[in-house]
């Protein structure tokens, strides 16, 4: 029995045999899943229209059947207009998808994370590099994974974070007050802004927030770097 | 049915070809052995020669047995028009369908960070070198309009902009003979935003 149509997105797709696609999808209820879309590649007209639909950043209604880990796509319909991500937004979108593929386990549904994913895509539709929204998505991902980053208290004693102080992230534990601002410290002001989802107005806020989230995600990513980050580097050789 | 080792190895080798499943592989193997050993020998000889001798063109990275492919070596082709494609098969398609008479550059794929293909895995360094060497007055991007293809196009466009080389990309839109009603939304949106004066 195929499932009822569910809202979802394609995170990634690869060719599978001559005419099929292997899709990594992300849904609210079932989380990340692998689906086979049969007969959608190639010259046939109906197939080509499906292949165009089954792309990342296109809101979809999906249904599938099967019991194994790899299920078969039974129906796919557009649930809205595709997000026309161009230039750097596309790199950001690929980064977000890579984060989910790397860090979010298969077959684990999370409404809040799905909502966060929809919000970051919407933000990408509005701004070129939506730093504030990217950081909020990273925070949501950590929270959904069970590693919520406590931004308003230090780890020992639970003293509240003060805007004028500086803090260090101790991996796996939390924040600790830094004796002096340093290369890897983050100001209390930036932490407040992150905690309240307030705009990261100044370059230093954005820099600190980005570094903090990078440090927080690093232990989960392990030694394998995120490949989509390479795209942001300017080609120079 | 019990098969000799060599026979099952042959079937297994044929199965590795794209579009050939176990059943077809078996049919091909039996056909060659029973009816047409000459073709089989010829195929084997050509296959071995091709695998050993065909390499990449020094300039455009397409497949060729010479150091320069026939297009790059042709003085009539305008190498200041450079068309970037993903695979050598794309060159064949463009050559058959259009009267493009410039040069090509084969990337060898597209940027796909989620598959572990970054800028270093493609021939982007060589393309950069080619642009830096000068003499390219238009870079034409003929890359599949998928997400990865668009990322690749953008990356190359940034690279070309740094060298002040103008970049164009082939149009995306409604297929000829197609009906608007059946065209998917994304393609139609592209076609609409890329409309042209008639």
Coordinates of C-alpha atoms in Angstrom, one line a residue:
Chain A
X1 CA 0.0 0.0 0.0
X2 CA 1.5 3.4 -0.9
X3 CA 1.6 6.0 1.8
X4 CA -0.7 9.0 1.7
X5 CA 0.9 12.0 0.0
X6 CA 3.4 13.7 2.3
X7 CA 5.1 17.0 2.0
X8 CA 8.8 16.6 1.3
X9 CA 11.9 17.8 -0.5
X10 CA 14.5 16.0 -2.6
X11 CA 17.9 16.6 -0.9
X12 CA 19.9 14.8 -3.5
X13 CA 19.5 12.6 -6.5
X14 CA 21.7 10.2 -8.4
X15 CA 21.1 8.2 -11.5
X16 CA 20.2 4.6 -10.9
X17 CA 20.4 2.2 -13.8
X18 CA 19.5 3.6 -17.2
X19 CA 16.1 5.1 -16.6
X20 CA 15.7 5.6 -12.8
X21 CA 16.8 8.0 -10.1
X22 CA 17.8 7.3 -6.6
X23 CA 16.4 10.1 -4.4
X24 CA 17.3 11.1 -0.9
X25 CA 14.2 12.9 0.4
X26 CA 13.4 14.8 3.5
X27 CA 9.9 14.7 5.0
X28 CA 8.4 16.0 8.2
X29 CA 6.9 12.7 9.4
X30 CA 9.5 10.2 8.2
X31 CA 12.7 12.3 8.1
X32 CA 15.3 11.3 5.5
X33 CA 14.4 8.4 3.2
X34 CA 15.8 6.8 0.1
X35 CA 13.3 6.4 -2.8
X36 CA 13.7 4.9 -6.3
X37 CA 11.9 6.9 -9.0
X38 CA 11.6 4.4 -11.8
X39 CA 11.5 5.3 -15.4
X40 CA 11.9 9.0 -15.0
X41 CA 15.1 9.6 -16.8
X42 CA 15.5 9.6 -20.5
X43 CA 13.6 11.0 -23.5
X44 CA 10.0 9.9 -22.7
X45 CA 7.9 13.0 -22.2
X46 CA 6.1 12.0 -19.0
X47 CA 9.4 10.8 -17.6
X48 CA 11.2 14.1 -18.4
X49 CA 8.5 16.1 -16.7
X50 CA 8.9 14.0 -13.5
X51 CA 12.7 14.3 -13.6
X52 CA 12.3 18.1 -13.8
X53 CA 10.0 18.0 -10.8
X54 CA 12.2 15.7 -8.7
X55 CA 14.9 18.2 -8.0
X56 CA 16.2 19.8 -4.8
X57 CA 14.5 22.9 -3.5
X58 CA 11.2 22.0 -5.2
X59 CA 8.4 21.6 -2.6
X60 CA 6.7 18.3 -3.3
X61 CA 3.9 16.0 -2.3
X62 CA 5.3 12.5 -2.3
X63 CA 4.0 9.0 -1.8
X64 CA 5.9 5.7 -1.8
X65 CA 5.5 2.1 -1.1
X66 CA 7.8 -0.7 0.0
X67 CA 9.1 -2.0 3.3
X68 CA 12.8 -2.2 2.9
X69 CA 15.2 0.7 3.4
X70 CA 14.9 1.7 -0.2
X71 CA 11.3 2.5 -1.1
X72 CA 9.6 3.0 -4.5
X73 CA 8.2 6.4 -5.4
X74 CA 4.6 6.0 -6.4
X75 CA 3.5 9.6 -6.9
X76 CA 5.1 13.0 -6.9
X77 CA 3.4 16.3 -7.3
X78 CA 4.5 19.9 -7.0
X79 CA 3.4 21.5 -3.8
X80 CA 4.4 24.9 -4.9
X81 CA 6.8 26.7 -7.1
X82 CA 10.4 25.6 -7.1
X83 CA 12.8 27.9 -5.5
X84 CA 14.9 29.4 -8.2
X85 CA 18.2 29.4 -6.4
X86 CA 20.9 31.1 -8.4
X87 CA 24.5 32.0 -7.8
X88 CA 25.7 31.9 -4.1
X89 CA 22.2 31.0 -2.9
X90 CA 22.6 27.7 -4.7
X91 CA 25.8 27.0 -2.8
X92 CA 24.0 27.8 0.5
X93 CA 21.2 25.5 -0.5
X94 CA 23.7 22.7 -1.3
X95 CA 25.4 23.3 2.1
X96 CA 22.1 23.0 4.0
X97 CA 21.3 19.8 2.1
X98 CA 24.7 18.4 2.7
X99 CA 24.4 19.1 6.5
X100 CA 21.1 17.2 6.6
X101 CA 22.6 14.3 4.6
X102 CA 25.6 14.1 6.8
X103 CA 24.1 14.7 10.2
X104 CA 20.4 13.7 10.2
X105 CA 19.8 10.0 10.5
X106 CA 17.5 8.2 8.1
X107 CA 13.9 7.4 8.9
X108 CA 13.7 9.8 11.8
X109 CA 10.9 12.4 11.5
X110 CA 11.1 15.8 13.1
X111 CA 8.5 18.5 12.6
X112 CA 10.6 21.3 14.0
X113 CA 13.6 20.4 11.8
X114 CA 11.4 20.2 8.7
X115 CA 9.9 23.6 9.6
X116 CA 13.5 24.9 10.0
X117 CA 14.4 23.5 6.6
X118 CA 11.4 25.3 5.0
X119 CA 12.4 28.5 6.8
X120 CA 16.0 28.4 5.5
X121 CA 14.8 27.7 2.0
X122 CA 12.4 30.7 2.2
X123 CA 15.2 32.9 3.5
X124 CA 17.4 31.8 0.6
X125 CA 14.6 32.9 -1.7
X126 CA 14.9 36.4 -0.2
X127 CA 18.5 37.1 0.5
X128 CA 21.8 36.1 -1.1
X129 CA 23.6 34.9 2.0
X130 CA 21.1 34.8 4.8
X131 CA 23.6 34.4 7.6
X132 CA 21.1 34.9 10.4
X133 CA 18.8 32.2 9.0
X134 CA 21.7 29.8 8.2
X135 CA 22.8 30.0 11.9
X136 CA 19.2 29.5 13.1
X137 CA 19.0 26.4 10.9
X138 CA 22.3 25.0 12.2
X139 CA 21.0 25.6 15.8
X140 CA 17.7 23.8 15.0
X141 CA 19.6 20.9 13.5
X142 CA 21.8 20.6 16.7
X143 CA 18.7 20.8 18.9
X144 CA 16.9 18.2 16.8
X145 CA 19.9 15.9 17.1
X146 CA 19.8 16.2 20.8
X147 CA 22.8 18.5 21.2
X148 CA 21.1 21.8 21.9
X149 CA 23.5 24.6 22.2
X150 CA 22.8 26.6 25.4
X151 CA 23.4 30.2 24.4
X152 CA 22.4 32.1 27.5
X153 CA 24.2 30.3 30.3
X154 CA 27.7 29.1 30.9
X155 CA 28.3 25.4 31.5
X156 CA 29.5 25.5 35.1
X157 CA 27.4 27.3 37.6
X158 CA 24.8 28.2 35.0
X159 CA 25.7 32.0 35.3
X160 CA 23.8 34.0 32.6
X161 CA 25.8 35.2 29.6
X162 CA 26.6 38.9 29.8
X163 CA 26.7 41.0 26.6
X164 CA 30.0 42.7 27.4
X165 CA 31.9 39.4 28.3
X166 CA 33.5 36.9 25.9
X167 CA 33.0 33.2 25.9
X168 CA 34.6 30.0 24.5
X169 CA 32.7 26.9 23.3
X170 CA 33.9 23.7 25.0
X171 CA 33.0 20.9 22.6
X172 CA 30.4 18.5 24.0
X173 CA 29.9 20.7 27.1
X174 CA 28.9 24.3 26.5
X175 CA 30.1 27.8 26.9
X176 CA 32.7 29.0 29.3
X177 CA 33.7 32.5 30.1
X178 CA 37.0 33.6 28.3
X179 CA 39.5 35.6 30.3
X180 CA 40.1 37.8 27.3
X181 CA 38.6 38.1 23.8
X182 CA 40.6 35.8 21.5
X183 CA 40.7 34.2 18.0
X184 CA 38.0 31.6 18.9
X185 CA 36.0 33.5 21.5
X186 CA 32.5 34.8 20.9
X187 CA 31.0 37.9 22.5
X188 CA 28.0 37.7 24.8
X189 CA 26.3 40.2 22.5
X190 CA 26.5 37.8 19.6
X191 CA 25.3 35.0 21.8
X192 CA 22.3 37.1 22.8
X193 CA 21.5 37.8 19.2
X194 CA 21.7 34.2 18.3
X195 CA 19.5 33.1 21.2
X196 CA 16.8 35.6 20.3
X197 CA 17.1 35.2 16.5
X198 CA 18.0 38.8 16.3
X199 CA 19.6 40.2 13.2
X200 CA 23.4 39.8 13.0
X201 CA 23.9 43.3 12.0
X202 CA 27.7 43.8 12.1
X203 CA 30.4 41.8 10.4
X204 CA 31.8 40.7 13.8
X205 CA 28.5 39.3 14.8
X206 CA 28.3 37.2 11.7
X207 CA 31.9 36.1 11.9
X208 CA 31.6 35.1 15.5
X209 CA 28.3 33.3 15.0
X210 CA 29.6 31.4 12.0
X211 CA 32.7 30.3 13.9
X212 CA 30.7 29.3 16.9
X213 CA 28.3 27.1 14.9
X214 CA 31.2 25.6 12.9
X215 CA 32.9 24.6 16.2
X216 CA 29.6 23.2 17.5
X217 CA 29.0 21.1 14.3
X218 CA 32.6 20.0 13.9
X219 CA 32.6 17.0 16.4
X220 CA 29.5 15.6 14.6
X221 CA 31.0 15.9 11.1
X222 CA 34.2 14.1 12.1
X223 CA 37.3 14.3 10.0
X224 CA 35.4 14.4 6.7
X225 CA 35.0 18.1 5.7
X226 CA 31.8 19.4 4.1
X227 CA 32.4 19.4 0.4
X228 CA 29.9 22.2 -0.3
X229 CA 32.1 24.7 1.6
X230 CA 34.7 24.4 -1.2
X231 CA 32.3 26.1 -3.5
X232 CA 32.4 29.3 -1.5
X233 CA 36.2 29.6 -1.9
X234 CA 37.0 31.8 -4.9
X235 CA 38.7 29.9 -7.6
X236 CA 42.3 31.1 -7.7
X237 CA 45.2 29.1 -9.0
Chain B
X1 CA 22.5 -25.2 -16.6
X2 CA 26.2 -25.4 -15.7
X3 CA 28.4 -23.0 -17.5
X4 CA 32.1 -23.2 -18.1
X5 CA 34.2 -20.7 -16.2
X6 CA 35.2 -18.7 -19.3
X7 CA 31.6 -18.5 -20.4
X8 CA 30.4 -17.2 -17.1
X9 CA 33.2 -14.7 -17.0
X10 CA 32.3 -13.5 -20.5
X11 CA 28.6 -13.0 -19.4
X12 CA 29.7 -11.3 -16.3
X13 CA 32.0 -8.9 -18.3
X14 CA 29.2 -8.1 -20.7
X15 CA 26.8 -7.4 -17.8
X16 CA 29.0 -4.5 -16.8
X17 CA 28.0 -2.6 -19.9
X18 CA 25.4 0.1 -19.4
X19 CA 21.9 -1.0 -20.4
X20 CA 22.8 -4.7 -20.4
X21 CA 21.2 -7.0 -17.8
X22 CA 22.0 -10.6 -17.0
X23 CA 19.6 -11.9 -19.7
X24 CA 20.9 -9.7 -22.5
X25 CA 24.5 -10.5 -21.5
X26 CA 23.8 -14.2 -21.8
X27 CA 22.1 -13.7 -25.2
X28 CA 25.1 -11.7 -26.5
X29 CA 27.6 -14.3 -25.2
X30 CA 25.8 -17.2 -26.8
X31 CA 25.2 -15.4 -30.1
X32 CA 28.9 -14.5 -30.5
X33 CA 30.1 -18.0 -29.5
X34 CA 27.6 -19.9 -31.6
X35 CA 27.1 -17.8 -34.6
X36 CA 29.6 -15.0 -35.1
X37 CA 33.0 -15.7 -33.6
X38 CA 34.6 -13.3 -36.2
X39 CA 32.7 -10.4 -34.9
X40 CA 33.6 -11.4 -31.4
X41 CA 37.3 -11.5 -32.1
X42 CA 37.1 -8.2 -33.9
X43 CA 35.2 -6.6 -31.0
X44 CA 37.8 -8.0 -28.6
X45 CA 40.7 -6.7 -30.6
X46 CA 39.2 -3.2 -31.1
X47 CA 38.2 -3.1 -27.5
X48 CA 41.7 -3.8 -26.3
X49 CA 43.2 -1.3 -28.7
X50 CA 40.7 1.4 -27.8
X51 CA 41.2 0.9 -24.0
X52 CA 44.9 1.2 -24.4
X53 CA 45.3 3.9 -27.0
X54 CA 42.4 6.4 -26.5
X55 CA 43.3 9.1 -24.1
X56 CA 42.3 12.7 -23.5
X57 CA 42.9 15.7 -25.8
X58 CA 45.6 17.9 -24.4
X59 CA 43.5 21.0 -25.0
X60 CA 39.8 20.2 -24.6
X61 CA 40.0 16.9 -22.6
X62 CA 37.7 15.0 -25.0
X63 CA 38.5 11.4 -25.9
X64 CA 41.0 11.0 -28.7
X65 CA 43.9 8.7 -29.7
X66 CA 46.0 11.7 -30.8
X67 CA 47.4 14.3 -28.5
X68 CA 45.0 16.8 -30.1
X69 CA 41.5 15.9 -31.0
X70 CA 40.2 16.5 -34.6
X71 CA 38.3 19.6 -33.5
X72 CA 41.2 21.2 -31.7
X73 CA 43.5 20.4 -34.5
X74 CA 41.2 21.8 -37.2
X75 CA 42.4 25.3 -38.1
X76 CA 39.0 26.3 -39.5
X77 CA 37.4 26.1 -36.1
X78 CA 37.2 29.3 -34.2
X79 CA 38.9 28.6 -30.8
X80 CA 37.9 32.0 -29.4
X81 CA 34.4 30.6 -29.0
X82 CA 34.7 28.0 -26.3
X83 CA 31.8 25.7 -25.4
X84 CA 32.0 24.0 -22.0
X85 CA 30.3 20.6 -21.8
X86 CA 30.2 17.9 -19.2
X87 CA 31.1 14.8 -21.3
X88 CA 32.5 13.9 -24.7
X89 CA 29.1 12.6 -25.7
X90 CA 27.7 16.2 -25.4
X91 CA 30.2 17.3 -28.1
X92 CA 28.8 14.6 -30.4
X93 CA 25.2 15.8 -29.7
X94 CA 26.1 19.5 -30.3
X95 CA 28.1 18.7 -33.5
X96 CA 25.2 16.7 -34.9
X97 CA 22.5 19.2 -34.1
X98 CA 24.1 22.6 -34.5
X99 CA 26.5 24.4 -36.9
X100 CA 28.6 25.6 -34.0
X101 CA 32.2 25.9 -35.3
X102 CA 34.1 26.9 -32.2
X103 CA 36.1 24.8 -29.7
X104 CA 35.0 22.7 -26.8
X105 CA 36.1 22.0 -23.3
X106 CA 35.1 18.8 -21.5
X107 CA 34.7 19.2 -17.7
X108 CA 34.3 15.5 -17.0
X109 CA 31.2 15.9 -14.9
X110 CA 29.6 18.6 -12.7
X111 CA 30.2 20.0 -9.3
X112 CA 28.3 17.8 -6.8
X113 CA 29.5 18.3 -3.3
X114 CA 27.1 15.6 -2.0
X115 CA 28.7 13.0 -4.2
X116 CA 32.2 14.3 -3.2
X117 CA 32.8 16.0 -6.5
X118 CA 34.3 19.4 -5.8
X119 CA 36.2 21.9 -8.0
X120 CA 39.4 19.8 -7.6
X121 CA 37.8 16.7 -9.1
X122 CA 36.8 18.4 -12.4
X123 CA 39.1 19.8 -15.0
X124 CA 38.4 23.3 -13.7
X125 CA 42.1 24.1 -13.2
X126 CA 42.8 23.5 -16.8
X127 CA 39.8 25.6 -17.9
X128 CA 41.1 28.4 -15.7
X129 CA 44.5 28.0 -17.4
X130 CA 42.9 28.1 -20.8
X131 CA 41.0 31.3 -19.9
X132 CA 44.1 32.9 -18.4
X133 CA 46.0 32.2 -21.6
X134 CA 43.6 34.6 -23.3
X135 CA 42.1 34.5 -26.7
X136 CA 38.6 33.4 -25.6
X137 CA 36.0 36.0 -26.5
X138 CA 33.0 34.0 -25.5
X139 CA 32.6 31.1 -23.1
X140 CA 29.4 29.2 -23.8
X141 CA 28.1 27.0 -21.0
X142 CA 26.2 23.9 -22.3
X143 CA 25.7 22.2 -19.0
X144 CA 22.6 20.2 -17.9
X145 CA 20.1 22.5 -16.1
X146 CA 20.1 20.4 -12.9
X147 CA 20.9 21.8 -9.5
X148 CA 24.5 20.5 -9.8
X149 CA 24.7 21.8 -13.3
X150 CA 23.6 25.3 -12.2
X151 CA 26.2 25.3 -9.4
X152 CA 28.9 24.3 -11.9
X153 CA 27.8 27.1 -14.4
X154 CA 27.9 29.7 -11.6
X155 CA 31.3 28.6 -10.5
X156 CA 32.7 28.8 -14.0
X157 CA 30.9 32.1 -14.6
X158 CA 32.7 33.5 -11.5
X159 CA 36.0 32.1 -12.8
X160 CA 35.5 33.7 -16.2
X161 CA 34.4 37.0 -14.8
X162 CA 37.7 37.2 -12.9
X163 CA 39.4 36.9 -16.3
X164 CA 37.0 39.3 -18.0
X165 CA 35.7 36.6 -20.4
X166 CA 32.1 37.1 -21.3
X167 CA 29.9 34.1 -20.5
X168 CA 26.7 32.9 -22.1
X169 CA 24.7 29.7 -21.4
X170 CA 22.4 27.8 -23.8
X171 CA 18.7 28.6 -23.5
X172 CA 16.5 26.4 -21.3
X173 CA 12.9 26.1 -22.3
X174 CA 10.0 24.3 -23.9
X175 CA 11.0 21.4 -26.1
X176 CA 10.2 21.8 -29.8
X177 CA 7.0 19.9 -30.6
X178 CA 6.1 20.0 -27.0
X179 CA 2.8 21.4 -25.7
X180 CA 2.9 24.0 -23.0
X181 CA 0.3 22.3 -20.9
X182 CA 2.5 19.3 -20.4
X183 CA 5.7 21.2 -19.7
X184 CA 6.8 21.1 -16.0
X185 CA 6.5 24.3 -14.0
X186 CA 10.2 24.8 -13.6
X187 CA 11.0 24.6 -17.3
X188 CA 8.0 26.8 -18.1
X189 CA 9.2 29.4 -15.6
X190 CA 12.6 29.4 -17.2
X191 CA 11.2 29.7 -20.6
X192 CA 9.0 32.5 -19.6
X193 CA 11.7 34.5 -17.9
X194 CA 14.0 33.9 -20.9
X195 CA 11.5 35.1 -23.5
X196 CA 12.8 36.9 -26.5
X197 CA 11.6 39.5 -29.0
X198 CA 10.0 37.9 -32.1

